[in-house]
Short mmCIF file of C-alpha atoms in Angstrom, two decimals:
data_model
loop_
_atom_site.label_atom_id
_atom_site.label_comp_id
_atom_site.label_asym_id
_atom_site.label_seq_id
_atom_site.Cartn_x
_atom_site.Cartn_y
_atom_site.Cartn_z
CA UNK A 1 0.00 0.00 0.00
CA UNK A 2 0.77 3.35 -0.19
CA UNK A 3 -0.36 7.04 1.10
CA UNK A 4 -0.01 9.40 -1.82
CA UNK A 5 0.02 13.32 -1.11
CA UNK A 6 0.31 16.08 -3.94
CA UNK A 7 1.17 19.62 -2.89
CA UNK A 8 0.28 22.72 -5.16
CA UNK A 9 0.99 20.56 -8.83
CA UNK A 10 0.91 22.79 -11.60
CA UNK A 11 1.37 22.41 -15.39
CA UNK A 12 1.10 24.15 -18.57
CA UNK A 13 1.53 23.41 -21.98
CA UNK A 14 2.72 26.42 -23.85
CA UNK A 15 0.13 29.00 -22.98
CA UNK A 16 -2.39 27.00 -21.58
CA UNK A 17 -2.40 26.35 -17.62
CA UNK A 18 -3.47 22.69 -17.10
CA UNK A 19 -3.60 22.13 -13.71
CA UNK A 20 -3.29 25.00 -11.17
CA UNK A 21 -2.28 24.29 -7.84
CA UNK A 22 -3.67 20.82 -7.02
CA UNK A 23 -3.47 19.07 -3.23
CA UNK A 24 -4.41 16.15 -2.95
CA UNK A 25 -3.57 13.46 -0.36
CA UNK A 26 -5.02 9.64 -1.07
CA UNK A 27 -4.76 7.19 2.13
CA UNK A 28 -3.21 3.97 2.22
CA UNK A 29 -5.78 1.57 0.71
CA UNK A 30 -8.19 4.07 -0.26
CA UNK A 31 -10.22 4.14 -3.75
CA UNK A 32 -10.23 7.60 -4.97
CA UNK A 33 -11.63 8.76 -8.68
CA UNK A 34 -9.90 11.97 -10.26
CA UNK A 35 -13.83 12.91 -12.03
CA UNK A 36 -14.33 15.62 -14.27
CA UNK A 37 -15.20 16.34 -18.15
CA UNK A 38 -12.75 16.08 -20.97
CA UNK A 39 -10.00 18.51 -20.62
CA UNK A 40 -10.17 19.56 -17.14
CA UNK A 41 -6.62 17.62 -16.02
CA UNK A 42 -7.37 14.57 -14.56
CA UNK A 43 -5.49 12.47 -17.18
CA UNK A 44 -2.94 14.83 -17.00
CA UNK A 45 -2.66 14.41 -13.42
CA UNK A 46 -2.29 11.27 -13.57
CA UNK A 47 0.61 10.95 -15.54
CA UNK A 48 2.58 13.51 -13.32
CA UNK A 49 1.64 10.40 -10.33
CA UNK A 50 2.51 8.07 -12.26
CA UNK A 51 6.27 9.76 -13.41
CA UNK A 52 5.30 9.49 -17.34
CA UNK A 53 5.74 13.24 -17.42
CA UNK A 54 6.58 16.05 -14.60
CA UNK A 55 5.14 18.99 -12.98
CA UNK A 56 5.88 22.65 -13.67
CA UNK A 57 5.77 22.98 -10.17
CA UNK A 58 4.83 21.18 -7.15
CA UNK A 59 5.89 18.36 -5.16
CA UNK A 60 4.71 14.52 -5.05
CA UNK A 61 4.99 12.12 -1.66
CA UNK A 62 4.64 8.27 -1.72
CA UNK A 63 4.66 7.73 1.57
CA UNK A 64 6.54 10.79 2.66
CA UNK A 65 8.83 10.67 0.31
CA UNK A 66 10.14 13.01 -2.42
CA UNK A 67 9.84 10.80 -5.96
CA UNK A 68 9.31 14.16 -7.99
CA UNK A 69 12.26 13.07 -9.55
CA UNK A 70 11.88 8.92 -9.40
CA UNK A 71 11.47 7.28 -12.76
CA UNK A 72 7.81 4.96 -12.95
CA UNK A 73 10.20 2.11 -12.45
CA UNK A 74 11.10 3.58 -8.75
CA UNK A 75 7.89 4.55 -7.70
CA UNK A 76 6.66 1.10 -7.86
CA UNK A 77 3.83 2.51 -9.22
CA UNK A 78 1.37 0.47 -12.11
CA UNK A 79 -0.67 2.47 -14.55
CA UNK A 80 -3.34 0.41 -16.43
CA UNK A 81 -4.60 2.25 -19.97
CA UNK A 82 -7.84 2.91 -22.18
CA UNK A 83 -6.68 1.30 -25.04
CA UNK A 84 -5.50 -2.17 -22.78
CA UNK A 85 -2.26 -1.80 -24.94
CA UNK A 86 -1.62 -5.19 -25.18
CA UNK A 87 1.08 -6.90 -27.44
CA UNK A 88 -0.83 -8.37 -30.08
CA UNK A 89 1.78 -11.35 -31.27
CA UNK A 90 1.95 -12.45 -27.35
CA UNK A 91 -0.16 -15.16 -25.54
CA UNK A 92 -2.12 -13.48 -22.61
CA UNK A 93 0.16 -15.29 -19.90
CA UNK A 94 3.40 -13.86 -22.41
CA UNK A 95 1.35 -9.97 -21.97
CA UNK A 96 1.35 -10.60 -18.20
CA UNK A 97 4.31 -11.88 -17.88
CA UNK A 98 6.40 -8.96 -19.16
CA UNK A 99 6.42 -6.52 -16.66
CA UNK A 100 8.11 -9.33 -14.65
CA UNK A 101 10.53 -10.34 -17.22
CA UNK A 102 11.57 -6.64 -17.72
CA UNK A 103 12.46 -6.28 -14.04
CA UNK A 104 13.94 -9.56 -12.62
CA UNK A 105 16.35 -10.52 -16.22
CA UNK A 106 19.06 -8.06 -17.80
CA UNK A 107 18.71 -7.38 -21.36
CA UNK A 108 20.93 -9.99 -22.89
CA UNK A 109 19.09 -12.30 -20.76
CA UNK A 110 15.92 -12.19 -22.77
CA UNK A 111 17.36 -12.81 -25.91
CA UNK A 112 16.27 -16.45 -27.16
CA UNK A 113 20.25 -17.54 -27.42
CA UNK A 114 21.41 -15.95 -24.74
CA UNK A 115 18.76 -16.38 -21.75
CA UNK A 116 20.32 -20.03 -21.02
CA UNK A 117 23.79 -18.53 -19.82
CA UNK A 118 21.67 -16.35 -17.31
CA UNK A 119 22.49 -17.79 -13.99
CA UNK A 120 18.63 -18.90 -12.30
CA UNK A 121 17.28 -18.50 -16.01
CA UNK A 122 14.84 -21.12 -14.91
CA UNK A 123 13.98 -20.36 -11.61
CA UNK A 124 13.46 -16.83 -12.48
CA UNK A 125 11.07 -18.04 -15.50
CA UNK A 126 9.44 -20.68 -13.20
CA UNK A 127 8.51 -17.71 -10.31
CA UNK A 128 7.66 -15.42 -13.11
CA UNK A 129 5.14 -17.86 -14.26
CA UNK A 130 3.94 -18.86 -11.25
CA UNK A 131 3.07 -15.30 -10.11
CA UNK A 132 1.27 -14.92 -13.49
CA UNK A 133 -0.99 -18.11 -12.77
CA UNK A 134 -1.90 -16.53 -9.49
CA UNK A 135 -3.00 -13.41 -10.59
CA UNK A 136 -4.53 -14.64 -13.43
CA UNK A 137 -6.74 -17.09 -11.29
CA UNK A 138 -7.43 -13.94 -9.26
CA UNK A 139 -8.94 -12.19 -12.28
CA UNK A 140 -10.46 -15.58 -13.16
CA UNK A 141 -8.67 -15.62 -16.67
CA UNK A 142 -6.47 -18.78 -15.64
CA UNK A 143 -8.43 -20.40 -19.02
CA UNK A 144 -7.19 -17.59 -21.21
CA UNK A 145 -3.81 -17.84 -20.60
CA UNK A 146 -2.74 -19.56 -24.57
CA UNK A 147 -4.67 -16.91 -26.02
CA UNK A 148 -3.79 -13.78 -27.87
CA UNK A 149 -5.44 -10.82 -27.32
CA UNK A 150 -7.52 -11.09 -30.67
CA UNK A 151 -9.24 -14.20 -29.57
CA UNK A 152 -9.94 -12.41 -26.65
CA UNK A 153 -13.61 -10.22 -26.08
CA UNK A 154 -13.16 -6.69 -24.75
CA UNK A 155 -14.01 -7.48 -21.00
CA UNK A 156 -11.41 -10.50 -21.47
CA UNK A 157 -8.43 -7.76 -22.51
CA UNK A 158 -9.50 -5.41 -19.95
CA UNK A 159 -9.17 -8.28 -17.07
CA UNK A 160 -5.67 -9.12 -18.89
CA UNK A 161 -4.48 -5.23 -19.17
CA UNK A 162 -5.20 -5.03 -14.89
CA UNK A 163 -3.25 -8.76 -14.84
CA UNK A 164 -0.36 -7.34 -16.48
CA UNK A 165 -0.57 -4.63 -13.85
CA UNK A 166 -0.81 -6.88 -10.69
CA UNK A 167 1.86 -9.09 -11.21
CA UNK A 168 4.16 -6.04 -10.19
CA UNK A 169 2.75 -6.30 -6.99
CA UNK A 170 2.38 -2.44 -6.77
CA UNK A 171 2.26 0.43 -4.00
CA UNK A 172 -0.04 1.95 -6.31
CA UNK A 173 -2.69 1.08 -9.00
CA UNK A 174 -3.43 3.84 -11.39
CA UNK A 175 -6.04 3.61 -14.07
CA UNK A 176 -6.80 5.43 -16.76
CA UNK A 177 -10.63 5.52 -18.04
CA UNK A 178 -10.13 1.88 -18.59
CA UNK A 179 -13.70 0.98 -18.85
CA UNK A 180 -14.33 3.28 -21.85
CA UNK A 181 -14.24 0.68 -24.62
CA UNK A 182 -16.47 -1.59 -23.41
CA UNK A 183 -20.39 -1.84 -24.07
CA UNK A 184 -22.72 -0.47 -21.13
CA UNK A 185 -23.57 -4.23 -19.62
CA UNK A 186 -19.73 -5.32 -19.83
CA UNK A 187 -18.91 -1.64 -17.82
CA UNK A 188 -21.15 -2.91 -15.15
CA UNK A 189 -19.55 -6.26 -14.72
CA UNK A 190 -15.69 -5.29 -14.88
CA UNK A 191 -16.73 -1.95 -12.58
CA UNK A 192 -17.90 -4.70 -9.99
CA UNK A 193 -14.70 -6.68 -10.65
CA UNK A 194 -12.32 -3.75 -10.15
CA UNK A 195 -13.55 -3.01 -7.06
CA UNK A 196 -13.28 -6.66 -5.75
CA UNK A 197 -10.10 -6.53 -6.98
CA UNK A 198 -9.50 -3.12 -4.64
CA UNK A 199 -10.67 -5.10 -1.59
CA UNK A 200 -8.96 -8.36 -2.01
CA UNK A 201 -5.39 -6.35 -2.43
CA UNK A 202 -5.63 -3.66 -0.23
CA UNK A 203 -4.13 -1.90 -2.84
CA UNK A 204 -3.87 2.18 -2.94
CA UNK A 205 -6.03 3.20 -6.27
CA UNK A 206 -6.66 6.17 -8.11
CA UNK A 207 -9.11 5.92 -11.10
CA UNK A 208 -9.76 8.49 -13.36
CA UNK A 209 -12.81 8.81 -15.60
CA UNK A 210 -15.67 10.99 -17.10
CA UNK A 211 -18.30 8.51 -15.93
CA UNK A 212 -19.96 10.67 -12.46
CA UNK A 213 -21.88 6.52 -12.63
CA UNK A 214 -18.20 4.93 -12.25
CA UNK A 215 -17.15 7.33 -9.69
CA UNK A 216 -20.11 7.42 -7.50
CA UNK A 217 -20.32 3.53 -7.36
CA UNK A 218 -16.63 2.15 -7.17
CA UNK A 219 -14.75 5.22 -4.97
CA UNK A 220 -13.95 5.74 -1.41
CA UNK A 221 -13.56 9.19 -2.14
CA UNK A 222 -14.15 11.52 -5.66
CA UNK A 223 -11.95 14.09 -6.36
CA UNK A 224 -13.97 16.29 -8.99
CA UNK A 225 -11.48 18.74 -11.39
CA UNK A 226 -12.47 21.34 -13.17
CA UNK A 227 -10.26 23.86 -15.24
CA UNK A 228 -7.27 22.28 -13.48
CA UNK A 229 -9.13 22.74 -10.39
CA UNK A 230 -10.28 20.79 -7.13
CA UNK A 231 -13.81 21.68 -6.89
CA UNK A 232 -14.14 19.23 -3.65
CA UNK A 233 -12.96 15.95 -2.26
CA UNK A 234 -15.37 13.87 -0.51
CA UNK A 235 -17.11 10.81 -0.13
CA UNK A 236 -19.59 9.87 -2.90
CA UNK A 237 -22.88 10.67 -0.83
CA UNK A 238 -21.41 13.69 0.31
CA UNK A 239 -20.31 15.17 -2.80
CA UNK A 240 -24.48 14.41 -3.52
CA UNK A 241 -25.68 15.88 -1.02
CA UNK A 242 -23.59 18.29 0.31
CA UNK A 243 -22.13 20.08 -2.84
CA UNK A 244 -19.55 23.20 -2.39
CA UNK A 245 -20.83 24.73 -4.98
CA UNK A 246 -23.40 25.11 -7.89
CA UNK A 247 -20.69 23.72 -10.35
CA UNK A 248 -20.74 20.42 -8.08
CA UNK A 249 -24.13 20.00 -8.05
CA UNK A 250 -24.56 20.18 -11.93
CA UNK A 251 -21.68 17.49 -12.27
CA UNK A 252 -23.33 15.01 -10.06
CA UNK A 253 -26.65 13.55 -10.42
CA UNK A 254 -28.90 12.42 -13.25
CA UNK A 255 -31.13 14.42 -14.60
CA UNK A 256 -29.40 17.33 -13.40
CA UNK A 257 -30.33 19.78 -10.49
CA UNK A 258 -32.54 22.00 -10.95
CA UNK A 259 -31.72 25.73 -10.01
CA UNK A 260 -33.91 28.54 -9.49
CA UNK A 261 -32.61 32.11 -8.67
CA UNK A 262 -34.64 33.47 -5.18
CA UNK A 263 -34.77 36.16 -3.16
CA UNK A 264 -34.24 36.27 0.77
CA UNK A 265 -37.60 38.25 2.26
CA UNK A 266 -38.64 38.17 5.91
CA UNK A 267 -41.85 35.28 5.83
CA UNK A 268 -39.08 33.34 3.35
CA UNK A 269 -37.10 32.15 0.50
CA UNK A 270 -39.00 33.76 -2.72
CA UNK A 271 -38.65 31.74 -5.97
CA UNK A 272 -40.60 33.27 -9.04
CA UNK A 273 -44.37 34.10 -6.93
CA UNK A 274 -43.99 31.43 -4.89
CA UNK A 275 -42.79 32.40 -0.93
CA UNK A 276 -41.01 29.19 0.37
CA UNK A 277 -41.87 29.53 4.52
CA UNK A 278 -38.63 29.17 5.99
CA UNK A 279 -35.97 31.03 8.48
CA UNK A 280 -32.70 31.73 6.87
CA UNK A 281 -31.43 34.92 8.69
CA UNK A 282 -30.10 35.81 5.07
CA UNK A 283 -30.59 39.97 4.75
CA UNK A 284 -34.12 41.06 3.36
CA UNK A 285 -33.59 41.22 -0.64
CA UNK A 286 -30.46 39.04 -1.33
CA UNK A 287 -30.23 36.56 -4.29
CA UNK A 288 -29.44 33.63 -3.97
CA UNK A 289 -29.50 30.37 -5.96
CA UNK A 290 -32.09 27.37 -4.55
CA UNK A 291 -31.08 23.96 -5.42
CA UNK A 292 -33.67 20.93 -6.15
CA UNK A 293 -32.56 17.43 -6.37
CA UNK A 294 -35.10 15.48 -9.26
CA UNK A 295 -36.18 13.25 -6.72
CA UNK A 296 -37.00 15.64 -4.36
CA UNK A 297 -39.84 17.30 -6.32
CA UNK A 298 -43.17 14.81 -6.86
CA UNK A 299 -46.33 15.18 -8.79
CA UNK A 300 -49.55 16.06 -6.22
CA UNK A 301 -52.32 14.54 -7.61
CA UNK A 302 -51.14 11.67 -9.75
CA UNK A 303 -52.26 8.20 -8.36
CA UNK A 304 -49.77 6.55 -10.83
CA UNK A 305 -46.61 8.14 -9.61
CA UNK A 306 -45.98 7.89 -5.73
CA UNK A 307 -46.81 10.91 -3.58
CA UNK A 308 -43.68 12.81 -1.88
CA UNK A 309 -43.04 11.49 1.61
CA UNK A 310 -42.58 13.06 4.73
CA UNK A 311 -44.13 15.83 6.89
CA UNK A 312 -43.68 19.38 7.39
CA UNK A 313 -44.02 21.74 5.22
CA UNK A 314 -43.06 22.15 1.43
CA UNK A 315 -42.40 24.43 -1.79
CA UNK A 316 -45.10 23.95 -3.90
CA UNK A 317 -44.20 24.76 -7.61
CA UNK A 318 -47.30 25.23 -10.73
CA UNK A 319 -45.03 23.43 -13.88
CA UNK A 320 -45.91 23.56 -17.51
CA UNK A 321 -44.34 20.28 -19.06
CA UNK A 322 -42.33 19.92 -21.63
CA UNK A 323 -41.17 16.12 -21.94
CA UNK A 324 -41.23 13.24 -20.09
CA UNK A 325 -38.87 10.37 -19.67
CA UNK A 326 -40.61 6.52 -19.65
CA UNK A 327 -37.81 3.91 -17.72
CA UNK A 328 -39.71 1.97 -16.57
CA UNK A 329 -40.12 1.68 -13.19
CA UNK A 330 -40.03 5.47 -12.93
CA UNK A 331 -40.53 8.97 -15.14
CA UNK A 332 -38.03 11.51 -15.53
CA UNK A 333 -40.47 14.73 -16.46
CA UNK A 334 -39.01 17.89 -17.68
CA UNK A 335 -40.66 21.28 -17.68
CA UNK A 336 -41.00 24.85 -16.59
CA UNK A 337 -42.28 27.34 -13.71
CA UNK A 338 -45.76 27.88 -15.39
CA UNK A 339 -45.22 31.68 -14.64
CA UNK A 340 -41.12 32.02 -15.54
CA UNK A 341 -40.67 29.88 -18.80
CA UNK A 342 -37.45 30.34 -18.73
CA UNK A 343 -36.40 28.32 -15.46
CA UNK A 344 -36.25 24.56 -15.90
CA UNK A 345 -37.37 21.96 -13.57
CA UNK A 346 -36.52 18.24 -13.59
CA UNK A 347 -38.78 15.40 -11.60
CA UNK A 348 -37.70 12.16 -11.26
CA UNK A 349 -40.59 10.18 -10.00
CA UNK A 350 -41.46 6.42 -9.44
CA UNK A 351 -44.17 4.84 -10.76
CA UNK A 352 -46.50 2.91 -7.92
CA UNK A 353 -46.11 -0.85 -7.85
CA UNK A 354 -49.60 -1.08 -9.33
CA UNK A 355 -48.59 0.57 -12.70
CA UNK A 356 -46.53 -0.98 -14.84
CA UNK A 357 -47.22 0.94 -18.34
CA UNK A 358 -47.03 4.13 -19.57
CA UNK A 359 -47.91 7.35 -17.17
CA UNK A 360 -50.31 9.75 -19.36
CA UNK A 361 -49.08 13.69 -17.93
CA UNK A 362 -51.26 16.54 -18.11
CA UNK A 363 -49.64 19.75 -19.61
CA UNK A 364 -50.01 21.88 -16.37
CA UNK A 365 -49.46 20.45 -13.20
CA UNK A 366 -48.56 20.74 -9.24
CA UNK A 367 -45.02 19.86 -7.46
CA UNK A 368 -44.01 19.49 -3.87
CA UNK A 369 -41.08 19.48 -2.70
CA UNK A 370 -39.92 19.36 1.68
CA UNK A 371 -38.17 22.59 2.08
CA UNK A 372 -35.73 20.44 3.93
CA UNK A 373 -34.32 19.38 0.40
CA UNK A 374 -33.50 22.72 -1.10
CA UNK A 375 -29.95 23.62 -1.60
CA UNK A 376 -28.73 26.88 -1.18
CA UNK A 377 -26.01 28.91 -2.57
CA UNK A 378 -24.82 32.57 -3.15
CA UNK A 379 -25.29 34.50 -6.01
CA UNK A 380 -21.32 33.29 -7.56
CA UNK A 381 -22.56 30.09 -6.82
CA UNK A 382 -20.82 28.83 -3.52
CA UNK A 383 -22.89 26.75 -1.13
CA UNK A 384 -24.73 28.88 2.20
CA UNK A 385 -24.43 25.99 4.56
CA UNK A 386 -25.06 28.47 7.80
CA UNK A 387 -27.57 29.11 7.95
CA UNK A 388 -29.39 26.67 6.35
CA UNK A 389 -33.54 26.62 5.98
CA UNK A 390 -35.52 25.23 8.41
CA UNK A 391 -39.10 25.10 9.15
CA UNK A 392 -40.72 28.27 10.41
CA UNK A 393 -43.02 28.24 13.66
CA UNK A 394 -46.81 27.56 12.42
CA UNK A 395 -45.54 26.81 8.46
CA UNK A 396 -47.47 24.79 6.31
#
């Protein structure tokens, strides 16, 4: 295992900063995801760990110590890639094997005339094969092991690319949006596999992707960039909901929040024409943003969708819809504050165990939401977590 810790990394390339000013510590064991859309540094960021390229500035710890200027070989560090990067004219137990090979015989020594005057040849090939076996049985690809990577299904090269990793034995497991090839069901299955794979090793990981699904479901903590920046650090349900900031609480979530501008007044929060009955102690006439979850918000009225739960007393919203959503077992409805078009709501509702088809929706109708689930923030966006709203004396 390892404890990684990254003070104040910075890099640019050319005129464009790439990451500015990133800390970061990871604990020993820990599953953390680097999350953010395409461009914001995470990759990036990752190579700089892993010593495939270096920092403008900045320092990197394993452990407590220095490797800023430690080759990949010296950090004992494994990086595992998108494209599996496999060497097609090798056997799967040849792929996995060659991280070993690389490390435990000198040059000459893998040569085919040359590797029998290598003193322990055979022992050396003998341990090197044995630790592949293990691993392999691990990742359950023992049966694969002949193969070449053509004969080989996408899932199968992934579980191979991670084998070649492992053998190394590792302080550190990096990984690179290595579910990104693969078909939705197959993401599902390795996602579940990886993370076994985290428990049964121990092993420190940091996994970066695009997927907020991947993150939120495999991490012990997500790390979410943006612009070379840390947004926030925290556990998955946290980062839900307790957001920093409004740009959080877009990222994470589907259907996205919804947020409606409001104004703080005495009796309330005031949100288009509706008064939402709750103490704040914000100062009479300041903006602010209110944040609404999908699921918070329900239909009043519908007997096919279920009612929202809970007591106490609620923002009720007049909608004009514009689409809805049919999964299945629930409805994702979008539409608009009936009297300010221009603000978009998003419901996500489930259906009641009684209905199984599709939910007719009138154009016009009623949401509730407990004030207990809005989410507030200041006008540039950053979360007002004191005070917070709560339920005024005698509110409805």
């Amino acid at each position: 295992m390892a404890r990684l810790t990254l003070t104040d990394i910075r890099k640019s390339y050319g005129g464009t900063e790439v990451l500015r000013g990133i800390d970061l510590t990871v604990a020993d064991g820990e599953f953390l995801s680097l999350v953010g859309a395409s461009g914001c540094g995470k990759s990036t960021l990752l190579r700089i760990i892993s010593g495939l390229e270096s920092p403008d500035a900045g320092k990197i710890a394993l452990d407590g110590r220095d490797v800023g200027s430690a080759t990949p070989k010296e950090r004992g560090v494994a990086m595992v890639f998108q494209d599996y990067a496999l060497y097609p004219h090798m056997s799967v137990a040849q792929n996995m094997a060659m991280p070993l090979i690389m490390a435990r015989l000198p040059m000459y020594a893998r040569l085919p005339g040359a590797r029998w005057l290598t003193p322990n040849h055979r022992g050396t090939r003998s341990g090197v094969a044995a630790q592949v076996e293990r691993v392999a049985r691990q990742l359950r690809i023992d049966h694969l092991l002949d193969r070449r990577p053509a004969q080989l299904s996408g899932g199968q090269r992934q579980r191979v690319a991670l084998g070649r990793a492992l053998v190394r034995d590792p302080s550190l497991f990096l990984m690179d949006e290595p579910l990104s090839n693969l078909d939705a069901k197959l993401r599902v299955e390795v996602r579940r596999e990886i993370v076994e794979l985290h428990r049964a090793s121990g092993l420190t990981f940091v996994y970066v992707t695009h997927d907020q699904t991947e993150a939120m479901t495999m991490s012990d903590r997500v790390a979410l960039l943006r612009d070379g920046r840390l947004l926030q650090v925290a556990a998955p349900g946290t980062l839900y909901a307790d957001p920093a900031s409004v740009e959080v609480a877009r990222f994470v979530g589907t259907p996205e929040i919804s947020l409606l501008p409001a104004v703080a007044e005495p009796g309330g929060l005031r949100i288009g024409t509706v008064l939402a009955p709750c103490a704040h102690g914000l100062t009479s006439g300041r903006d602010v943003i209110v944040g609404l979850r999908p699921e918070a918000l329900a239909p009043v009225g519908m007997p096919a969708l279920q009612s929202p739960g809970g007591r106490g007393p609620r923002l009720r919203l007049e909608l004009a819809v514009e689409a809805v959503e049919d999964l299945g077992a629930e409805v994702v409805i979008h539409a608009r504050l009936r009297d300010f078009p221009d603000l978009a709501v998003r419901m996500r509702s489930q259906k009641t165990l009684e209905r199984t088809g599709p939910v007719p929706l009138p154009d016009h109708l009623t949401a509730e939401a407990p004030l207990s689930a809005l989410l507030m923030f200041d006008a540039e966006g950053q979360r007002l977590r004191d005070p917070a709203p709560v339920q005024m004396a005698g509110a409805q």
